[in-house]
Amino acid sequence: MNQTPDKTEILGWLRETNPERLAELWRRADGTRRQHVGDAVHLRGLVEISNHCARQCAYCGLRAGNENLARYRMLADEIFESAQQAVKFGYGTVVLQAGEDYGIAAEWLAEIIRRIKSETPLAVTLSLGERPDKDLAAWRAAGADRYLLRFETSDRNLFDEIHPPLGNRKCNRIAILRRLREFGFEVGSGIMVGIPGQTYASVANDIALFRELDLDMVGIGPFIPHPATPLGCGFKIFPSVNGEQVPNSELMVYKAVALTRLVRPDANIPATTALATINKKNGRELGLQRGANVFMPNLTPPKYRRLYEIYPNKACIAETGDACNGCLSLRIKDIGRHIGSGQGGRKKHQTGTALPAEKELCHA
Ligand code: SF4
């Protein structure tokens, strides 16, 4: 097999069950990771700045329709203090994440980004949903470096089935990802593995799309529906896909991570919290040994952390930032890797990418 498998080969690996053959996949992914991004594990401090969301995704505990969830939005000073904690722990990046919360005004957040960029050495990554171009441009102009927006599945019908549009706005995350690139962001995306109705061929298409989009960051997690959602309570049932359903298993996530490393050799790929949720003992370590090179320790203040429950039994929900930092540092050392220094961006972007000349912006 080539280092960069084509779609047929990707499909073959997704169906593979022989442990000896899979050991070969893990070895290839780990070797590609070492060759292209080295042994450093970069730490991104995750701050879940708001659990408000305007959307109704059929699996997510933050969906607007979940009326049993107490909502919060962090104060500007609280966000900045969390960023300072990232500096204290030696992290190179702070990730500001929220539901699609239009209570987060573009200029309010731009001011916070400017403060973090001027008073700390941190890279700023945003993960705030399908915001209009003018908001994305304002945040990029304020100094934000990266943006994460998972397309979740490249199967358009399946995507539409579980991600109802907001009002009459047609959603096109692939188009938004391309515009994020035009604005000069490093661009991240990713998928869930094991969505009801998701086939092996569909996941192979997703992984091929990571390559086509030349993504800088790719996050992959198992599909875990929250019980207070249509998919989590069994209200929404999908037709059978005739034995082609991809399981939402730990093994399938490792396969997707490993194949992603082969198609995007120099991307930053996290061993996700969702992976740690389905294998709390060593899911993250196995992710790191099968293609991943990033951890995202949680810096959300403990009083908010338990309210950011996208899916149930989320790992690290009761820990403090200090506890997460200590735990993850030990896990990295235990597998013979070391903590990366600096911002840990994709190498080809490390000299900085200029914001394109101002132009008329279309809206998502
Ligand atoms: S997946 Fe994201 S956009 Fe959808 S309901 Fe959850 S937080 Fe909102």
Tab-separated table of C-alpha atoms and ligand atoms in Angstrom:
chain	number	residue	atom	x	y	z
A	1	MET	CA	0.000	0.000	0.000
A	2	ASN	CA	1.180	3.544	-0.777
A	3	GLN	CA	1.751	6.043	2.016
A	4	THR	CA	-1.273	7.908	0.650
A	5	PRO	CA	-3.982	5.295	0.074
A	6	ASP	CA	-6.658	5.853	-2.538
A	7	LYS	CA	-10.352	5.519	-1.745
A	8	THR	CA	-10.475	1.784	-2.531
A	9	GLU	CA	-7.590	1.110	-0.167
A	10	ILE	CA	-9.139	3.288	2.528
A	11	LEU	CA	-12.357	1.289	2.229
A	12	GLY	CA	-10.413	-1.983	2.530
A	13	TRP	CA	-8.763	-0.808	5.755
A	14	LEU	CA	-12.063	0.353	7.228
A	15	ARG	CA	-13.468	-3.153	6.701
A	16	GLU	CA	-10.308	-4.910	7.939
A	17	THR	CA	-10.744	-7.023	11.085
A	18	ASN	CA	-7.545	-9.084	11.164
A	19	PRO	CA	-5.490	-7.838	14.149
A	20	GLU	CA	-2.188	-8.630	12.432
A	21	ARG	CA	-3.137	-6.634	9.351
A	22	LEU	CA	-4.365	-3.792	11.540
A	23	ALA	CA	-1.036	-3.795	13.390
A	24	GLU	CA	0.479	-2.976	9.995
A	25	LEU	CA	-1.904	-0.001	9.644
A	26	TRP	CA	-0.976	1.286	13.116
A	27	ARG	CA	2.721	0.914	12.275
A	28	ARG	CA	2.365	2.846	9.016
A	29	ALA	CA	0.369	5.625	10.651
A	30	ASP	CA	2.802	5.945	13.546
A	31	GLY	CA	5.793	5.995	11.172
A	32	THR	CA	4.161	8.666	8.991
A	33	ARG	CA	3.376	10.727	12.092
A	34	ARG	CA	6.967	10.498	13.315
A	35	GLN	CA	8.395	11.369	9.894
A	36	HIS	CA	6.186	14.418	9.286
A	37	VAL	CA	5.391	15.945	12.695
A	38	GLY	CA	7.885	14.218	15.010
A	39	ASP	CA	7.480	12.925	18.548
A	40	ALA	CA	6.211	16.170	20.086
A	41	VAL	CA	2.652	16.173	21.405
A	42	HIS	CA	1.196	19.672	21.233
A	43	LEU	CA	-1.173	20.747	23.982
A	44	ARG	CA	-4.115	23.032	23.175
A	45	GLY	CA	-5.908	24.463	26.177
A	46	LEU	CA	-9.650	24.072	25.570
A	47	VAL	CA	-11.981	26.725	26.979
A	48	GLU	CA	-15.703	26.074	26.475
A	49	ILE	CA	-16.783	29.708	26.529
A	50	SER	CA	-20.565	29.227	26.113
A	51	ASN	CA	-23.024	26.336	26.032
A	52	HIS	CA	-25.757	28.341	24.312
A	53	CYS	CA	-26.565	27.094	20.822
A	54	ALA	CA	-29.078	28.173	18.202
A	55	ARG	CA	-28.976	24.829	16.384
A	56	GLN	CA	-30.942	21.592	16.814
A	57	CYS	CA	-28.436	18.878	15.909
A	58	ALA	CA	-30.221	15.598	16.540
A	59	TYR	CA	-27.528	14.072	18.786
A	60	CYS	CA	-26.037	16.966	20.774
A	61	GLY	CA	-26.814	17.815	24.395
A	62	LEU	CA	-26.300	21.544	23.724
A	63	ARG	CA	-29.069	21.721	21.105
A	64	ALA	CA	-31.441	24.638	21.595
A	65	GLY	CA	-34.325	22.269	22.290
A	66	ASN	CA	-32.707	20.784	25.407
A	67	GLU	CA	-34.546	22.842	27.988
A	68	ASN	CA	-33.140	20.896	30.936
A	69	LEU	CA	-29.664	22.310	30.493
A	70	ALA	CA	-28.628	25.381	32.526
A	71	ARG	CA	-26.948	27.758	30.088
A	72	TYR	CA	-23.837	29.850	30.670
A	73	ARG	CA	-21.650	32.291	28.777
A	74	MET	CA	-18.243	33.057	30.277
A	75	LEU	CA	-17.276	36.628	31.072
A	76	ALA	CA	-14.481	38.282	29.107
A	77	ASP	CA	-12.200	38.322	32.149
A	78	GLU	CA	-12.880	34.638	32.838
A	79	ILE	CA	-11.892	33.757	29.263
A	80	PHE	CA	-8.706	35.790	29.547
A	81	GLU	CA	-7.846	34.172	32.905
A	82	SER	CA	-8.244	30.734	31.300
A	83	ALA	CA	-5.864	31.836	28.528
A	84	GLN	CA	-3.378	32.922	31.191
A	85	GLN	CA	-3.668	29.488	32.735
A	86	ALA	CA	-2.696	28.020	29.337
A	87	VAL	CA	0.430	30.193	29.408
A	88	LYS	CA	1.192	29.084	32.982
A	89	PHE	CA	1.023	25.416	31.947
A	90	GLY	CA	3.284	26.064	28.933
A	91	TYR	CA	0.640	25.445	26.249
A	92	GLY	CA	1.107	27.133	22.870
A	93	THR	CA	-2.558	27.447	21.927
A	94	VAL	CA	-5.878	28.317	23.491
A	95	VAL	CA	-9.022	26.940	21.812
A	96	LEU	CA	-12.183	28.999	22.359
A	97	GLN	CA	-15.161	26.734	21.739
A	98	ALA	CA	-18.923	27.229	22.042
A	99	GLY	CA	-22.212	26.191	20.536
A	100	GLU	CA	-23.405	28.362	17.647
A	101	ASP	CA	-24.137	31.191	20.060
A	102	TYR	CA	-25.214	34.487	18.486
A	103	GLY	CA	-25.106	35.997	21.978
A	104	ILE	CA	-21.354	36.035	21.352
A	105	ALA	CA	-21.110	39.327	19.481
A	106	ALA	CA	-18.355	39.477	16.887
A	107	GLU	CA	-16.752	42.647	18.277
A	108	TRP	CA	-16.958	41.458	21.913
A	109	LEU	CA	-14.997	38.336	21.026
A	110	ALA	CA	-12.643	40.265	18.719
A	111	GLU	CA	-11.642	42.405	21.694
A	112	ILE	CA	-10.873	39.284	23.768
A	113	ILE	CA	-8.816	37.837	20.892
A	114	ARG	CA	-6.851	41.103	20.583
A	115	ARG	CA	-6.128	41.019	24.315
A	116	ILE	CA	-4.933	37.403	24.251
A	117	LYS	CA	-2.776	38.061	21.194
A	118	SER	CA	-1.211	41.225	22.600
A	119	GLU	CA	-0.638	40.009	26.180
A	120	THR	CA	0.278	36.337	25.684
A	121	PRO	CA	2.362	34.282	23.190
A	122	LEU	CA	-0.625	32.001	22.452
A	123	ALA	CA	-2.072	30.971	19.126
A	124	VAL	CA	-5.864	31.358	19.196
A	125	THR	CA	-8.092	28.687	17.707
A	126	LEU	CA	-11.840	29.260	17.382
A	127	SER	CA	-14.574	26.627	17.211
A	128	LEU	CA	-17.836	28.551	17.147
A	129	GLY	CA	-19.964	26.992	14.438
A	130	GLU	CA	-21.253	28.361	11.143
A	131	ARG	CA	-20.854	32.064	11.782
A	132	PRO	CA	-21.353	34.619	8.964
A	133	ASP	CA	-18.320	35.648	6.946
A	134	LYS	CA	-18.233	39.115	8.481
A	135	ASP	CA	-17.771	37.581	11.977
A	136	LEU	CA	-15.074	35.197	10.752
A	137	ALA	CA	-13.267	38.049	9.016
A	138	ALA	CA	-13.462	40.240	12.128
A	139	TRP	CA	-11.970	37.493	14.299
A	140	ARG	CA	-9.209	36.815	11.782
A	141	ALA	CA	-8.425	40.539	11.642
A	142	ALA	CA	-8.279	40.558	15.464
A	143	GLY	CA	-5.533	37.931	15.288
A	144	ALA	CA	-7.258	34.527	15.560
A	145	ASP	CA	-4.992	31.947	13.937
A	146	ARG	CA	-7.120	28.857	13.378
A	147	TYR	CA	-10.749	27.808	12.986
A	148	LEU	CA	-12.303	24.394	13.535
A	149	LEU	CA	-15.563	23.399	11.858
A	150	ARG	CA	-16.297	19.710	11.534
A	151	PHE	CA	-18.285	18.699	8.463
A	152	GLU	CA	-19.224	15.544	10.475
A	153	THR	CA	-20.129	13.540	7.348
A	154	SER	CA	-19.692	14.223	3.643
A	155	ASP	CA	-22.974	12.395	2.946
A	156	ARG	CA	-25.195	15.366	2.208
A	157	ASN	CA	-28.483	13.582	2.883
A	158	LEU	CA	-27.267	12.174	6.171
A	159	PHE	CA	-25.870	15.543	7.218
A	160	ASP	CA	-29.180	17.264	6.479
A	161	GLU	CA	-31.076	14.555	8.348
A	162	ILE	CA	-29.313	15.242	11.642
A	163	HIS	CA	-28.368	18.936	11.267
A	164	PRO	CA	-31.557	20.921	10.639
A	165	PRO	CA	-30.786	24.285	9.012
A	166	LEU	CA	-31.071	27.492	10.988
A	167	GLY	CA	-34.164	29.232	9.609
A	168	ASN	CA	-34.005	29.250	5.809
A	169	ARG	CA	-30.208	29.441	5.698
A	170	LYS	CA	-28.806	26.593	3.613
A	171	CYS	CA	-25.840	25.050	5.353
A	172	ASN	CA	-22.661	24.296	3.395
A	173	ARG	CA	-19.756	23.600	5.734
A	174	ILE	CA	-17.382	22.669	2.899
A	175	ALA	CA	-17.898	26.123	1.376
A	176	ILE	CA	-17.273	27.733	4.781
A	177	LEU	CA	-14.058	25.742	5.176
A	178	ARG	CA	-12.843	27.048	1.821
A	179	ARG	CA	-13.647	30.622	2.840
A	180	LEU	CA	-11.854	30.191	6.161
A	181	ARG	CA	-8.781	29.328	4.119
A	182	GLU	CA	-9.229	32.457	1.993
A	183	PHE	CA	-9.367	34.550	5.166
A	184	GLY	CA	-5.963	33.141	6.158
A	185	PHE	CA	-6.982	30.820	8.984
A	186	GLU	CA	-5.368	27.458	9.503
A	187	VAL	CA	-8.386	25.265	8.887
A	188	GLY	CA	-9.569	22.243	10.827
A	189	SER	CA	-12.473	19.893	10.305
A	190	GLY	CA	-13.438	16.336	11.112
A	191	ILE	CA	-16.151	13.735	11.424
A	192	MET	CA	-18.110	11.522	13.749
A	193	VAL	CA	-17.745	7.798	13.141
A	194	GLY	CA	-20.766	5.536	13.497
A	195	ILE	CA	-23.673	7.910	12.807
A	196	PRO	CA	-26.818	5.797	12.186
A	197	GLY	CA	-27.062	5.452	8.402
A	198	GLN	CA	-23.338	6.138	7.836
A	199	THR	CA	-21.750	3.532	5.555
A	200	TYR	CA	-18.146	2.371	5.178
A	201	ALA	CA	-18.048	3.981	1.733
A	202	SER	CA	-19.254	7.250	3.226
A	203	VAL	CA	-16.410	7.300	5.782
A	204	ALA	CA	-13.934	6.482	2.998
A	205	ASN	CA	-15.275	9.544	1.137
A	206	ASP	CA	-14.825	11.645	4.296
A	207	ILE	CA	-11.178	10.634	4.637
A	208	ALA	CA	-10.525	11.293	0.943
A	209	LEU	CA	-12.099	14.739	1.426
A	210	PHE	CA	-9.636	15.530	4.251
A	211	ARG	CA	-6.909	15.153	1.626
A	212	GLU	CA	-8.754	17.159	-1.026
A	213	LEU	CA	-9.334	20.045	1.401
A	214	ASP	CA	-5.672	19.908	2.501
A	215	LEU	CA	-6.835	20.309	6.094
A	216	ASP	CA	-4.386	21.621	8.671
A	217	MET	CA	-6.197	19.928	11.569
A	218	VAL	CA	-8.511	16.914	11.648
A	219	GLY	CA	-10.550	15.784	14.665
A	220	ILE	CA	-12.310	12.398	14.696
A	221	GLY	CA	-14.541	11.005	17.387
A	222	PRO	CA	-17.130	8.266	17.809
A	223	PHE	CA	-20.817	9.096	17.421
A	224	ILE	CA	-22.158	9.313	21.003
A	225	PRO	CA	-25.704	10.682	21.163
A	226	HIS	CA	-26.860	12.569	24.244
A	227	PRO	CA	-29.937	10.940	25.868
A	228	ALA	CA	-31.901	14.231	25.759
A	229	THR	CA	-31.909	14.241	21.932
A	230	PRO	CA	-33.956	12.564	19.176
A	231	LEU	CA	-31.084	10.205	18.335
A	232	GLY	CA	-30.188	9.533	21.968
A	233	CYS	CA	-33.690	8.609	23.111
A	234	GLY	CA	-34.517	6.416	20.103
A	235	PHE	CA	-37.108	8.832	18.742
A	236	LYS	CA	-35.362	9.116	15.395
A	237	ILE	CA	-34.796	5.775	13.637
A	238	PHE	CA	-32.815	5.434	10.407
A	239	PRO	CA	-33.443	2.840	7.716
A	240	SER	CA	-30.976	-0.064	7.648
A	241	VAL	CA	-28.045	0.301	5.253
A	242	ASN	CA	-27.862	-3.433	4.528
A	243	GLY	CA	-24.856	-4.458	6.565
A	244	GLU	CA	-22.900	-1.370	5.507
A	245	GLN	CA	-23.437	0.522	8.776
A	246	VAL	CA	-20.134	1.714	10.266
A	247	PRO	CA	-19.990	0.923	13.994
A	248	ASN	CA	-19.303	3.758	16.438
A	249	SER	CA	-16.607	1.615	18.023
A	250	GLU	CA	-13.264	2.508	19.484
A	251	LEU	CA	-11.522	0.350	16.864
A	252	MET	CA	-13.267	2.143	13.995
A	253	VAL	CA	-12.128	5.514	15.358
A	254	TYR	CA	-8.509	4.309	15.489
A	255	LYS	CA	-8.777	3.133	11.888
A	256	ALA	CA	-10.117	6.527	10.806
A	257	VAL	CA	-7.364	8.356	12.742
A	258	ALA	CA	-4.639	6.156	11.256
A	259	LEU	CA	-5.947	6.553	7.696
A	260	THR	CA	-6.256	10.295	8.218
A	261	ARG	CA	-2.572	10.439	9.137
A	262	LEU	CA	-1.747	8.609	5.891
A	263	VAL	CA	-3.749	11.032	3.717
A	264	ARG	CA	-2.762	14.175	5.683
A	265	PRO	CA	0.792	13.420	6.846
A	266	ASP	CA	1.630	16.853	8.309
A	267	ALA	CA	-1.768	17.720	9.794
A	268	ASN	CA	-2.345	18.217	13.500
A	269	ILE	CA	-4.599	15.384	14.643
A	270	PRO	CA	-5.903	15.275	18.230
A	271	ALA	CA	-6.528	12.198	20.317
A	272	THR	CA	-9.995	13.502	21.183
A	273	THR	CA	-11.878	13.698	24.465
A	274	ALA	CA	-14.593	11.562	22.841
A	275	LEU	CA	-12.007	8.835	22.334
A	276	ALA	CA	-11.052	9.151	26.003
A	277	THR	CA	-14.737	8.877	26.859
A	278	ILE	CA	-15.150	5.441	25.265
A	279	ASN	CA	-11.817	4.218	26.644
A	280	LYS	CA	-10.964	6.229	29.746
A	281	LYS	CA	-8.017	3.988	30.615
A	282	ASN	CA	-5.847	4.508	27.544
A	283	GLY	CA	-7.952	5.680	24.566
A	284	ARG	CA	-5.942	8.862	24.206
A	285	GLU	CA	-2.603	7.038	24.356
A	286	LEU	CA	-3.705	4.556	21.693
A	287	GLY	CA	-4.861	7.488	19.552
A	288	LEU	CA	-1.388	9.029	19.871
A	289	GLN	CA	0.203	5.705	18.903
A	290	ARG	CA	-2.036	5.314	15.836
A	291	GLY	CA	-1.520	8.657	14.126
A	292	ALA	CA	-2.489	11.494	16.498
A	293	ASN	CA	-0.085	14.182	17.764
A	294	VAL	CA	-2.256	16.603	19.788
A	295	PHE	CA	-4.003	16.599	23.179
A	296	MET	CA	-6.594	19.176	24.217
A	297	PRO	CA	-6.537	19.521	28.006
A	298	ASN	CA	-9.650	21.184	29.340
A	299	LEU	CA	-9.197	24.643	30.896
A	300	THR	CA	-12.887	25.453	31.262
A	301	PRO	CA	-13.537	26.591	34.853
A	302	PRO	CA	-14.966	23.615	36.814
A	303	LYS	CA	-18.230	25.450	37.570
A	304	TYR	CA	-19.039	25.492	33.829
A	305	ARG	CA	-17.392	22.286	32.717
A	306	ARG	CA	-20.176	19.880	33.676
A	307	LEU	CA	-22.648	22.048	31.724
A	308	TYR	CA	-20.830	21.489	28.433
A	309	GLU	CA	-22.180	17.999	28.008
A	310	ILE	CA	-22.410	17.432	24.258
A	311	TYR	CA	-22.596	13.691	24.964
A	312	PRO	CA	-22.973	11.747	28.247
A	313	ASN	CA	-20.187	10.600	30.585
A	314	LYS	CA	-17.700	12.948	28.973
A	315	ALA	CA	-14.137	12.378	30.183
A	316	CYS	CA	-12.452	14.939	32.463
A	317	ILE	CA	-15.696	16.670	33.423
A	318	ALA	CA	-14.927	16.887	37.154
A	319	GLU	CA	-11.207	17.711	36.996
A	320	THR	CA	-9.566	21.117	37.389
A	321	GLY	CA	-7.199	22.568	34.773
A	322	ASP	CA	-4.283	21.659	37.055
A	323	ALA	CA	-5.429	18.040	37.318
A	324	CYS	CA	-5.907	17.702	33.527
A	325	ASN	CA	-2.489	19.205	32.895
A	326	GLY	CA	-0.743	16.831	35.286
A	327	CYS	CA	-2.609	13.763	34.040
A	328	LEU	CA	-1.983	14.426	30.342
A	329	SER	CA	1.691	15.255	30.856
A	330	LEU	CA	2.200	11.881	32.555
A	331	ARG	CA	0.301	10.024	29.840
A	332	ILE	CA	2.540	11.585	27.162
A	333	LYS	CA	5.755	10.692	28.993
A	334	ASP	CA	4.529	7.141	29.670
A	335	ILE	CA	4.430	6.379	25.947
A	336	GLY	CA	7.879	7.844	25.317
A	337	ARG	CA	6.770	11.073	23.683
A	338	HIS	CA	7.410	14.653	24.795
A	339	ILE	CA	5.376	17.827	25.089
A	340	GLY	CA	5.769	20.154	22.114
A	341	SER	CA	6.956	23.732	22.536
A	342	GLY	CA	5.698	26.847	20.773
A	343	GLN	CA	2.371	27.254	19.034
A	344	GLY	CA	2.589	23.949	17.160
A	345	GLY	CA	0.865	25.105	13.978
A	346	ARG	CA	1.113	23.271	10.706
A	347	LYS	CA	4.690	23.741	9.509
A	348	LYS	CA	3.893	25.295	6.140
A	349	HIS	CA	1.930	28.060	7.923
A	350	GLN	CA	4.373	28.828	10.719
A	351	THR	CA	5.728	31.977	9.131
A	352	GLY	CA	2.157	33.320	9.113
A	353	THR	CA	-0.350	33.608	6.326
A	354	ALA	CA	-1.432	37.026	5.191
A	355	LEU	CA	-5.085	37.968	5.360
A	356	PRO	CA	-6.321	38.444	1.800
A	357	ALA	CA	-7.105	41.945	0.617
A	358	GLU	CA	-10.458	43.192	1.776
A	359	LYS	CA	-13.207	42.125	-0.577
A	360	GLU	CA	-16.915	41.840	-0.584
A	361	LEU	CA	-17.958	39.078	1.754
A	362	CYS	CA	-20.752	36.656	1.126
A	363	HIS	CA	-22.592	35.145	4.027
A	364	ALA	CA	-22.887	31.559	5.169
B	1	SF4	S1	-23.300	20.014	17.526
B	1	SF4	FE1	-22.646	22.159	17.765
B	1	SF4	S2	-24.107	23.327	16.490
B	1	SF4	FE2	-25.029	21.289	16.842
B	1	SF4	S3	-26.347	21.569	18.655
B	1	SF4	FE3	-24.317	20.851	19.379
B	1	SF4	S4	-23.162	22.701	19.885
B	1	SF4	FE4	-24.920	23.294	18.608
